[in-house]
Every structure is written in C-alpha cells, then in structure tokens.
Coordinates of N, CA, C and O in Angstrom, one line a residue:
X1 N 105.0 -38.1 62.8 CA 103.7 -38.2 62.3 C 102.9 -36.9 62.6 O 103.0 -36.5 63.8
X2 N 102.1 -36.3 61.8 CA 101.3 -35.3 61.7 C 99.9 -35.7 61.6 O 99.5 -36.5 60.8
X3 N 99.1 -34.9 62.6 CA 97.9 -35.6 62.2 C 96.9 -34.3 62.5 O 97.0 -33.8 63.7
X4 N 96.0 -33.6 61.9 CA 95.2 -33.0 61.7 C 93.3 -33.3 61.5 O 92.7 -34.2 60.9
X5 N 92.9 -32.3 62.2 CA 91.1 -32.4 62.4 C 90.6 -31.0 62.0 O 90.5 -30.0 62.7
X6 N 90.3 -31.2 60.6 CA 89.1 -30.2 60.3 C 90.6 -29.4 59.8 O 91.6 -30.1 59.3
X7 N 90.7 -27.7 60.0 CA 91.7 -27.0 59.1 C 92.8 -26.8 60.6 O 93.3 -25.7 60.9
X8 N 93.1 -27.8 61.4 CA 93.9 -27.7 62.8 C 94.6 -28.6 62.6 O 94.3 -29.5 61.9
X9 N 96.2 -28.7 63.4 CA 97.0 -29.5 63.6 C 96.7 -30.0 64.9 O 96.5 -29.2 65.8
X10 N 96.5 -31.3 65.4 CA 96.1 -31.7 66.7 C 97.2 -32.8 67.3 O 97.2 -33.3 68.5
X11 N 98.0 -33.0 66.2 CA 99.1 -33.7 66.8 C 101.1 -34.0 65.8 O 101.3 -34.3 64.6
X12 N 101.8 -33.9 66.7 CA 103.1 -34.1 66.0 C 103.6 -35.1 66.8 O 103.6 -34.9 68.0
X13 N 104.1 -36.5 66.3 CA 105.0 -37.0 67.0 C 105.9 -37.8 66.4 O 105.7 -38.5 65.3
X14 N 107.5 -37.7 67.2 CA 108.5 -38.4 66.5 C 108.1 -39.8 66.9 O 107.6 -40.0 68.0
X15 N 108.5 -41.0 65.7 CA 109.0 -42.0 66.0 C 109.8 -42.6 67.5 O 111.0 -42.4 67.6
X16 N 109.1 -43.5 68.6 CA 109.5 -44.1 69.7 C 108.8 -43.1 70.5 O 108.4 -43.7 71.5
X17 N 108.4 -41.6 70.5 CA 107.5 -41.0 71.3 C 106.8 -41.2 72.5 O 105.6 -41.5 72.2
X18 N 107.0 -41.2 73.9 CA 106.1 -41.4 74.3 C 104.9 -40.6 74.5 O 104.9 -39.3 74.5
X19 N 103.4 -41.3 74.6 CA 102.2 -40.8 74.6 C 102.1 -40.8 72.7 O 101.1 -40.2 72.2
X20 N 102.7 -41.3 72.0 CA 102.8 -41.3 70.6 C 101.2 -41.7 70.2 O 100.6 -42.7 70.4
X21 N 100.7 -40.5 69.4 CA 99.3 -40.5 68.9 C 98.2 -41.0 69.7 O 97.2 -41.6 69.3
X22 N 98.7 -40.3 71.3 CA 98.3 -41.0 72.6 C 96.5 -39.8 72.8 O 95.5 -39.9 73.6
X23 N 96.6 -38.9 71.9 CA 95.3 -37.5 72.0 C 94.2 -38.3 71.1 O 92.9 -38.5 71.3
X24 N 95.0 -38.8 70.0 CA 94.2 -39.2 68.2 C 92.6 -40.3 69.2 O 92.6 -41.2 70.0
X25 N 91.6 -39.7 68.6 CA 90.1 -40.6 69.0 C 89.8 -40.8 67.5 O 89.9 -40.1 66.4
X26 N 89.1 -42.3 67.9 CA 88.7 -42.3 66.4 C 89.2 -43.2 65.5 O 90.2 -43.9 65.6
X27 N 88.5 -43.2 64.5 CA 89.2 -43.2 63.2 C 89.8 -42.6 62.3 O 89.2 -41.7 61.7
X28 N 91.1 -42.9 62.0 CA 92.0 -41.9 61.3 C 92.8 -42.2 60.0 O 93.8 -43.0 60.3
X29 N 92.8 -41.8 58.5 CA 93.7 -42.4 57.8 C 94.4 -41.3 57.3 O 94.4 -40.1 57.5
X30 N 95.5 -42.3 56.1 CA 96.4 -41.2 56.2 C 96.4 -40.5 55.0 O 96.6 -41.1 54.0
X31 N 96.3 -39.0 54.8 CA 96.3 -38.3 53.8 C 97.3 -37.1 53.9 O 97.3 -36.2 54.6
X32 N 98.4 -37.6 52.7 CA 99.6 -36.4 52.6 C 99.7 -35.2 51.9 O 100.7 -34.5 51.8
X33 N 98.2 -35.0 51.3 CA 97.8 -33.8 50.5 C 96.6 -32.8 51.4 O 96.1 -31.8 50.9
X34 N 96.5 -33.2 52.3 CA 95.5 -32.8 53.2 C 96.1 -31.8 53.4 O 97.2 -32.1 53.8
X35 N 96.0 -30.2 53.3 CA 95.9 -28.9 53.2 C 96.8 -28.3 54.5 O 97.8 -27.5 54.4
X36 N 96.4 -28.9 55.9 CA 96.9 -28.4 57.1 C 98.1 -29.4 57.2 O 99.2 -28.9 57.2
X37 N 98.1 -30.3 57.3 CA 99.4 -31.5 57.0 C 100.7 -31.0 55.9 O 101.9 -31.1 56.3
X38 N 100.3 -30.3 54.5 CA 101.3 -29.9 54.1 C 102.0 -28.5 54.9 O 103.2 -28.3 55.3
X39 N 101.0 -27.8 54.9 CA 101.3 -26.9 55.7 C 102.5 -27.2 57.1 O 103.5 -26.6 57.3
X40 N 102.1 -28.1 57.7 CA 103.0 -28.7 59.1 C 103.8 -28.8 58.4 O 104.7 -28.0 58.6
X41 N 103.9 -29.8 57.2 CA 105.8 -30.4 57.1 C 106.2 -28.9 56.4 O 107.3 -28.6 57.0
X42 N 105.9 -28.1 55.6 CA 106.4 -26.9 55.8 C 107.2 -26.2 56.5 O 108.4 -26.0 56.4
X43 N 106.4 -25.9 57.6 CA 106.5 -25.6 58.7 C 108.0 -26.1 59.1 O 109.0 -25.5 59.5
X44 N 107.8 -27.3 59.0 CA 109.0 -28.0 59.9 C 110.1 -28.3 59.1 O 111.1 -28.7 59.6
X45 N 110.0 -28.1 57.7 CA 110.8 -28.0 56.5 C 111.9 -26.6 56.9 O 113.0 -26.8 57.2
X46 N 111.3 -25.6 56.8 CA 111.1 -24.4 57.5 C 112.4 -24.5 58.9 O 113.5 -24.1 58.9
X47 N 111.7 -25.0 59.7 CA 112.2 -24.9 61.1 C 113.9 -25.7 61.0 O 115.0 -25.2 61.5
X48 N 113.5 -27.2 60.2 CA 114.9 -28.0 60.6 C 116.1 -26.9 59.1 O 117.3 -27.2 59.2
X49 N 115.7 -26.3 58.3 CA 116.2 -25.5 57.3 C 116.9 -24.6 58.1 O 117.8 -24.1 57.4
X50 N 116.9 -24.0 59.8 CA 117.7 -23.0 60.3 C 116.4 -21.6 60.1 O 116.8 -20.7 60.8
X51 N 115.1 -21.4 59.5 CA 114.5 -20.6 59.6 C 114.0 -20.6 61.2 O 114.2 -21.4 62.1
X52 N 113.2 -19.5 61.3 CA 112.3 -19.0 62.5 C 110.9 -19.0 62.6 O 110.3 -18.4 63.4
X53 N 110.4 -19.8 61.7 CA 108.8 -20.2 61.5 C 108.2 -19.8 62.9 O 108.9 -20.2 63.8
X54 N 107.0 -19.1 63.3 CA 105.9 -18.9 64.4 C 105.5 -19.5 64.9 O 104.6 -19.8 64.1
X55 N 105.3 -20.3 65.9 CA 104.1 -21.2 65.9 C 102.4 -20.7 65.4 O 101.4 -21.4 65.0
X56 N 102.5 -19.3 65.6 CA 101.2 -18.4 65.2 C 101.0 -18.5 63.6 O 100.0 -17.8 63.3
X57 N 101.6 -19.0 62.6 CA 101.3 -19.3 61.5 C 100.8 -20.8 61.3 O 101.1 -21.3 60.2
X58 N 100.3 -21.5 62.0 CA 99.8 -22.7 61.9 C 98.4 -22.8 62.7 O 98.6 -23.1 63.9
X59 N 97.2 -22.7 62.4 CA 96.3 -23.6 63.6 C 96.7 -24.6 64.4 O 97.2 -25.6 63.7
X60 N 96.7 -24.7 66.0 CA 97.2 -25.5 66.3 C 95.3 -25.9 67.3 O 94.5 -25.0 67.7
X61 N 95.3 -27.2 67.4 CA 93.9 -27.3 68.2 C 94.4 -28.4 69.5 O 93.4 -28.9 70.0
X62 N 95.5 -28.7 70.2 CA 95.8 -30.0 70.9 C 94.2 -30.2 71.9 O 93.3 -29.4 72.2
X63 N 94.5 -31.2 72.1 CA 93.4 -32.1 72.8 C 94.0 -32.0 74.5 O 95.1 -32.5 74.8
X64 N 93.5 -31.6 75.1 CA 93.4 -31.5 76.8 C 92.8 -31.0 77.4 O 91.8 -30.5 76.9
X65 N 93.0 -30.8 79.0 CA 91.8 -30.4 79.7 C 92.7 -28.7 80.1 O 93.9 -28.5 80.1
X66 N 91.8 -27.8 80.3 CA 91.9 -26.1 80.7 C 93.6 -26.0 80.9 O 94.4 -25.4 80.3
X67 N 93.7 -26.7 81.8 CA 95.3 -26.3 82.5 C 96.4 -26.7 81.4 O 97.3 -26.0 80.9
X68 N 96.1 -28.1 81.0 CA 97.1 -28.4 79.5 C 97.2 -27.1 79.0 O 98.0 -26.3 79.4
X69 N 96.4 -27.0 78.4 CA 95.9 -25.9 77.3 C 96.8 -23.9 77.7 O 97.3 -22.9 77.3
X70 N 96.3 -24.6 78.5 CA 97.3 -23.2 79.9 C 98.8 -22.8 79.3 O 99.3 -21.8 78.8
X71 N 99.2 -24.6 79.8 CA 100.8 -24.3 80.1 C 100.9 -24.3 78.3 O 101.5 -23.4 77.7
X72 N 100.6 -25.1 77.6 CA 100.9 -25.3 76.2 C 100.8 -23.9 75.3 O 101.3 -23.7 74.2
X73 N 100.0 -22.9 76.2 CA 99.8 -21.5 75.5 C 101.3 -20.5 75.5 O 101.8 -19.8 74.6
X74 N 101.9 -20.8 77.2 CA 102.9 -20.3 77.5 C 104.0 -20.9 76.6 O 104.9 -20.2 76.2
X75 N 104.0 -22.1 76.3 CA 104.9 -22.6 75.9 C 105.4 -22.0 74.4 O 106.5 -21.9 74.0
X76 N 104.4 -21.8 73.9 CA 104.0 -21.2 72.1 C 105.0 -19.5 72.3 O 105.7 -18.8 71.5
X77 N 104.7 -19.4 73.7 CA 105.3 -17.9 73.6 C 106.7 -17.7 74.0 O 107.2 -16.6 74.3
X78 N 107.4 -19.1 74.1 CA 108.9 -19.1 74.4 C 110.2 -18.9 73.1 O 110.5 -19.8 72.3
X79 N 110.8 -17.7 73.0 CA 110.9 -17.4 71.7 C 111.9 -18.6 71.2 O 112.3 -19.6 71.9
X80 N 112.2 -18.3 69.7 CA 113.0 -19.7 69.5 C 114.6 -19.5 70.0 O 114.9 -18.3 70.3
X81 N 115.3 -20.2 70.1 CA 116.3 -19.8 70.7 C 117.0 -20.0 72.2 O 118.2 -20.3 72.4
X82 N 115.9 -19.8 73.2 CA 115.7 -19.4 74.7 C 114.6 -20.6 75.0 O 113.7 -21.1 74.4
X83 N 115.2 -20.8 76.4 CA 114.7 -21.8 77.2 C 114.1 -21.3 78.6 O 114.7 -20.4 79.1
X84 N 113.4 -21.6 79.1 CA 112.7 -21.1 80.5 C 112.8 -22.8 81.3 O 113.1 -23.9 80.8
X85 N 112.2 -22.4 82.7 CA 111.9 -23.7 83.3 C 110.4 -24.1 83.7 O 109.4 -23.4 83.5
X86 N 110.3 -25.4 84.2 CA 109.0 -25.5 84.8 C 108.6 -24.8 86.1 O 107.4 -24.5 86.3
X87 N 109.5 -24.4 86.7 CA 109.1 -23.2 87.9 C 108.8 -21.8 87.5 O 108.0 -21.1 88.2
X88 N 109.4 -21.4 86.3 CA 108.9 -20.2 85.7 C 107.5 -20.3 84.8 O 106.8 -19.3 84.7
X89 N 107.1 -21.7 84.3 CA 105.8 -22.0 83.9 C 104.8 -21.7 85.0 O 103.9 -20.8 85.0
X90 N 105.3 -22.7 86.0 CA 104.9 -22.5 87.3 C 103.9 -21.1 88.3 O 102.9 -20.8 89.0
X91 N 104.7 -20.9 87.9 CA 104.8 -19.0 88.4 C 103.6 -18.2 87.1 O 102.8 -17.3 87.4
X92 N 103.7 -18.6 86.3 CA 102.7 -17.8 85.4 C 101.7 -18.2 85.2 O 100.7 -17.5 84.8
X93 N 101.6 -19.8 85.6 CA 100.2 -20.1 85.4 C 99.6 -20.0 86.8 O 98.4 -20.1 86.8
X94 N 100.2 -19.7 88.2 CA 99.6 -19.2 89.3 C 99.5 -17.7 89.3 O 99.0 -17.5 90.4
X95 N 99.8 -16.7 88.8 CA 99.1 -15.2 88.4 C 98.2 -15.8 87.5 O 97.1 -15.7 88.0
X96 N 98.2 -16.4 86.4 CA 96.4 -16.0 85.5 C 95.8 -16.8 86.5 O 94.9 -16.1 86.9
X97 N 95.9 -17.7 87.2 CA 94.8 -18.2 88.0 C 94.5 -17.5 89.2 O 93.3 -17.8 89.5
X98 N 94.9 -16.8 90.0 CA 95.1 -15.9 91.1 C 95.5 -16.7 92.0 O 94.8 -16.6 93.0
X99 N 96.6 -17.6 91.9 CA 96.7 -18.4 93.3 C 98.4 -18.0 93.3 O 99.2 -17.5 92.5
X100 N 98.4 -18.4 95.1 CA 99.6 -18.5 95.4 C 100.7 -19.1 94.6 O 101.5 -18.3 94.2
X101 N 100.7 -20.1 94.3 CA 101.5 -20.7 93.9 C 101.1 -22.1 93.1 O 100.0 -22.5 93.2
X102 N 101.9 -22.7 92.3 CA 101.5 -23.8 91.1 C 102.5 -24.9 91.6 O 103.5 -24.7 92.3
X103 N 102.1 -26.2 91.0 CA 103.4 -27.1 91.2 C 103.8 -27.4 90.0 O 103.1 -27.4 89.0
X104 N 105.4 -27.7 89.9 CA 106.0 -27.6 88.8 C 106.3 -28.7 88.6 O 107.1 -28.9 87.7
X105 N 105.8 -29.5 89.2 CA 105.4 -31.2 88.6 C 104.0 -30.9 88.1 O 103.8 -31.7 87.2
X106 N 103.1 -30.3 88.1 CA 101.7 -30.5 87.6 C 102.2 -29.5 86.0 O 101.4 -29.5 85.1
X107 N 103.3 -28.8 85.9 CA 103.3 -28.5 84.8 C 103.8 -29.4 84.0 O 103.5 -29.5 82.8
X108 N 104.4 -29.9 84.6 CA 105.7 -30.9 84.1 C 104.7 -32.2 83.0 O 104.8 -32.5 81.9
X109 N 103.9 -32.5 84.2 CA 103.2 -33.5 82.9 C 102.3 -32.4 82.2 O 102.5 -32.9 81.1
X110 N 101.6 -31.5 82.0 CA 100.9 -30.8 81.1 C 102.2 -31.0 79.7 O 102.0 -31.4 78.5
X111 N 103.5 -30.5 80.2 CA 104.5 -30.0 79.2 C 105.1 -31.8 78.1 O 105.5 -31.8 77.0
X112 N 104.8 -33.1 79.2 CA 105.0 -33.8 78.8 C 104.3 -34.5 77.8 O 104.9 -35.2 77.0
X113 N 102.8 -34.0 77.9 CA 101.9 -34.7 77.5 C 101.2 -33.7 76.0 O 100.1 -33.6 75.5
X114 N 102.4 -33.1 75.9 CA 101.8 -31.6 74.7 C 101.8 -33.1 73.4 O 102.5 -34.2 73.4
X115 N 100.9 -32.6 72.5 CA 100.3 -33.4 71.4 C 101.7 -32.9 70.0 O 102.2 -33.5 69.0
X116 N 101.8 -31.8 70.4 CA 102.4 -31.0 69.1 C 103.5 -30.9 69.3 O 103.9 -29.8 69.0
X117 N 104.3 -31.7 69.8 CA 105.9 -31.6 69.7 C 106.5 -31.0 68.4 O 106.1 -31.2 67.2
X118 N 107.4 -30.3 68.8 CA 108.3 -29.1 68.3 C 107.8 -27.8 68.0 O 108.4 -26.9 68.5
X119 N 106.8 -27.5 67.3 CA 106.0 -26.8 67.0 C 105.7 -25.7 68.4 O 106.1 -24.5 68.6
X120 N 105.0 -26.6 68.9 CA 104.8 -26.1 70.2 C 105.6 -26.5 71.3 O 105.2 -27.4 72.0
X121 N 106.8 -25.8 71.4 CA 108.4 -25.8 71.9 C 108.2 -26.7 73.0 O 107.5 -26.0 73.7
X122 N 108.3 -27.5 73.5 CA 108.2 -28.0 75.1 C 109.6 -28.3 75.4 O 110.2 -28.4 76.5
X123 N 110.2 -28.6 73.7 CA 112.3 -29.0 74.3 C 112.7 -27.7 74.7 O 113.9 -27.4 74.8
X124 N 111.6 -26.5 75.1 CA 112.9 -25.3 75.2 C 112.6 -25.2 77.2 O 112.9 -24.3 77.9
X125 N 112.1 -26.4 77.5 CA 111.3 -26.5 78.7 C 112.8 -27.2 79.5 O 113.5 -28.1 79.0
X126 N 113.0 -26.6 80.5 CA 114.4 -27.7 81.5 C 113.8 -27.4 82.5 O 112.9 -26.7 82.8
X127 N 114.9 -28.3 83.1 CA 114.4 -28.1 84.9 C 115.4 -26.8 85.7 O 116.1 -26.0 85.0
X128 N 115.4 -26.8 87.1 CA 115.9 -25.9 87.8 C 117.1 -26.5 87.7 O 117.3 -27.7 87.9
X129 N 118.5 -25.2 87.3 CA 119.8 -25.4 87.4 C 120.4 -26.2 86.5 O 121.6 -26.7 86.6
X130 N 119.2 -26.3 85.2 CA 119.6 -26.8 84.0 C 119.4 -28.1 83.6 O 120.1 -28.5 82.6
X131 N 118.2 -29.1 84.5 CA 118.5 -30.6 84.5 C 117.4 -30.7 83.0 O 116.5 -30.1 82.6
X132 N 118.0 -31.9 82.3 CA 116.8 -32.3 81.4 C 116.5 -33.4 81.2 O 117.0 -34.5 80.8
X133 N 115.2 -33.1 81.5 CA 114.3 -33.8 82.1 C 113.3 -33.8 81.6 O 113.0 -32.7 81.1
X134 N 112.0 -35.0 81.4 CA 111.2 -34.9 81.3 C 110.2 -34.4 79.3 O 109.0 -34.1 79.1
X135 N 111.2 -34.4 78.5 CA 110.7 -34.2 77.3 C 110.6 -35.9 77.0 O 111.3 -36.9 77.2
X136 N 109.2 -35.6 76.2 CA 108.6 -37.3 75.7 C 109.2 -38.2 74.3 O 108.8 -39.3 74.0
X137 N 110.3 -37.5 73.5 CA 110.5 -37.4 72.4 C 111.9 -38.1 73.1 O 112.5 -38.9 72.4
X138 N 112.4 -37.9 74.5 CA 114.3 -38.8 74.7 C 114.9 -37.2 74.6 O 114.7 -36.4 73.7
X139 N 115.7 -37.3 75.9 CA 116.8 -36.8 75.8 C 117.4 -36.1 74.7 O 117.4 -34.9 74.5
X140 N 117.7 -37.0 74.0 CA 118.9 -37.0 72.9 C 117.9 -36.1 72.1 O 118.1 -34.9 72.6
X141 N 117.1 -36.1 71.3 CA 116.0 -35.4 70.8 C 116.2 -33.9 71.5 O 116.9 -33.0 70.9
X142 N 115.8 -33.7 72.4 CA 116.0 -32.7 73.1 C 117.2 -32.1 73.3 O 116.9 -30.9 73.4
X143 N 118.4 -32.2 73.5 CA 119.5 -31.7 73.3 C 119.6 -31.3 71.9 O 120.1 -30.2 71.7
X144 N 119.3 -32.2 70.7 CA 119.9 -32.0 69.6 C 118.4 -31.0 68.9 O 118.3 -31.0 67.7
X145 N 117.2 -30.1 69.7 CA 116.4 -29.4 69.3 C 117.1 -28.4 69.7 O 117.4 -27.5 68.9
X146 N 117.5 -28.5 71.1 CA 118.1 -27.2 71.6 C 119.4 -26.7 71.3 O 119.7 -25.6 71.7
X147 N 120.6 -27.6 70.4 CA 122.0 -27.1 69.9 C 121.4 -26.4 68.4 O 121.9 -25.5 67.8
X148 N 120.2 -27.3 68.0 CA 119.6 -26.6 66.5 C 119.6 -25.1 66.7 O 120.1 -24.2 66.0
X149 N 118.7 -24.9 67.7 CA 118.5 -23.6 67.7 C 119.6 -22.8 68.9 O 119.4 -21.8 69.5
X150 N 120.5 -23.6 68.9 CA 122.0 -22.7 69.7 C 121.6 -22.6 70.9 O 122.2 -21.7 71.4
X151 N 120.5 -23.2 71.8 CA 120.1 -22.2 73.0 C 121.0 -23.5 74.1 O 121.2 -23.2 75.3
X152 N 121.5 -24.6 73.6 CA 121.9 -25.6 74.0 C 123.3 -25.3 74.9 O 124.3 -24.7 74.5
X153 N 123.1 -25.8 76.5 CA 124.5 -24.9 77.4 C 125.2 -26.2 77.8 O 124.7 -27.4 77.9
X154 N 126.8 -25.6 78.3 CA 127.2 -26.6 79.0 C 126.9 -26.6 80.3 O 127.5 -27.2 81.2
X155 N 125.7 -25.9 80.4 CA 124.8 -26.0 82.0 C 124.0 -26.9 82.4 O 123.6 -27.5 83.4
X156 N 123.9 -26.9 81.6 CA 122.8 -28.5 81.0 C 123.1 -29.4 80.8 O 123.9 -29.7 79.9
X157 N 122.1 -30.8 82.5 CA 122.8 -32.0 82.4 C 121.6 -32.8 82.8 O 120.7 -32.4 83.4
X158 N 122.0 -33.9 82.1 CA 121.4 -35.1 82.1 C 121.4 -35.6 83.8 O 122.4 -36.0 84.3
X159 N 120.1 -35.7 84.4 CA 119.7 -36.2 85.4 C 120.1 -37.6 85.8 O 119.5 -38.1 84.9
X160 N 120.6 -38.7 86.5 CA 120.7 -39.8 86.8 C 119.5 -40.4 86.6 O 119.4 -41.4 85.8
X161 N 118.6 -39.8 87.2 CA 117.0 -40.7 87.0 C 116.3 -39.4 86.2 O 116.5 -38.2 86.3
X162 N 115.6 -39.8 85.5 CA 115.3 -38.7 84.5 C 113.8 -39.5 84.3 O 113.6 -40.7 84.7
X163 N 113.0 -38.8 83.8 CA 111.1 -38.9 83.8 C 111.2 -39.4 82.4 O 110.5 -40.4 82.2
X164 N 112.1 -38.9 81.3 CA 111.8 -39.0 80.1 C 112.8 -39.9 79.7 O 113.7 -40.3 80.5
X165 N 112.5 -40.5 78.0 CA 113.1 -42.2 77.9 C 114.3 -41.4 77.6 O 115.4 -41.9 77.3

C-alpha cells in the first residue's frame, strides 16, 4: 500500500507488515490516480523490472521524530546493490551529532520503523557478521529484496531469535 500527503510519498507497506500504515493520522481514502501514488508504483514497477530507480526522483516526506529522519536519510544513500550494518549507521549518525558514540539498537528501531519500505532501502540494513535481523516486512522479504538486487551472500544468516516476523 502506498499512501501519499499533499505531492509526498509518506508511506509504503507490504501486506502482513509490521507497524503496517502504523505513521497514517487521519482520515484517509483511496485514490489510484493521485499523481505521487502513480508515480510510486512506477517507481517500483521500475525497481522490481531489474532497473535502478533513485530514491531522489520521488518526494519522500516519512513521519518521525529528528533522529528517524537521521538514520532514514543515510539509508536513501545506500547504493542499490550493497548493504552496510547498524553499527556503520551507528557510527555516522554519532559524527553529524558530535558524539562519541550511537547505539545500534536505537538505530535499529529508527531502521525498523521507516514508513517507506523499499524505496527507502532499510533491507539493505544487516546486522554485524551478516545476521538478518530486524526488517518489518519478514525475513523472507528481505532476503528475496537483497538476491533481487544480487547483494544477497552466503554470509548471511538467519538469527535463532530474530526482532523481525
């Protein structure tokens, strides 16, 4: 589901999602000719097609407080393809802040709680030494975003207890 305010995309979510249209205030109906809406499934027409779509060709507005907004910025700049971790989030969002250091559980739910799934990459998000973990969309989802775009390793495993369904 795509859901848009004013000429901004403010939310993407797959079916079973958690936090699913968990941002949306309000009242909201559904319009599939709405200008920034076509634009999204484009986009993602685009993206599941094997193209390289931007995230920077879409307004994106998600709903959060400063630090969301933070880590969700970094996330837009993770190229498609390539995956980073929450400790490397970690780490950049304590240089723009000037602090020692960040916790990569406080990114971890910022990255969980992103409004705009796929778009704004959060499956390209793992944990330290490859665990995956923690995407709101399931596992499976997340594996089969990251073999789409090949960045998908046999380094990469599924956690015993895992954050995400």
């Amino acid at each position: 589901m795509l859901a848009a305010e004013g000429d901004a995309l403010v939310g993407l979510w797959m079916e079973g999602q958690k936090y699913f249209a968990g941002s949306l205030k309000g009242e909201f109906r559904e319009r599939n000719d709405f200008p920034v809406l076509v634009r999204g499934r484009e986009w993602l027409d685009r993206y599941f097609a094997g193209e390289k779509p931007h995230v920077s060709e879409l307004k994106l507005d998600p709903a959060g407080s400063e630090f969301r907004k933070a880590v969700w910025k970094i996330l837009c700049q993770i190229p498609y393809g390539e995956v980073t971790t929450y400790g490397e989030i970690a780490k950049k969002i304590a240089v723009a802040r000037d602090k020692e250091r960040m916790s990569s559980q406080a990114v971890g739910g910022a990255v969980g709680h992103n409004a705009i799934s796929i778009i704004i990459p959060c499956h390209r998000v793992v944990g330290a030494g490859g665990s995956l973990t923690g995407y709101a969309g399931g596992i499976d989802k997340k594996i089969m975003l990251l073999a789409h775009e090949g960045a998908y390793s046999k380094r990469f495993f599924v956690p015993k207890k895992s954050t995400a369904p």
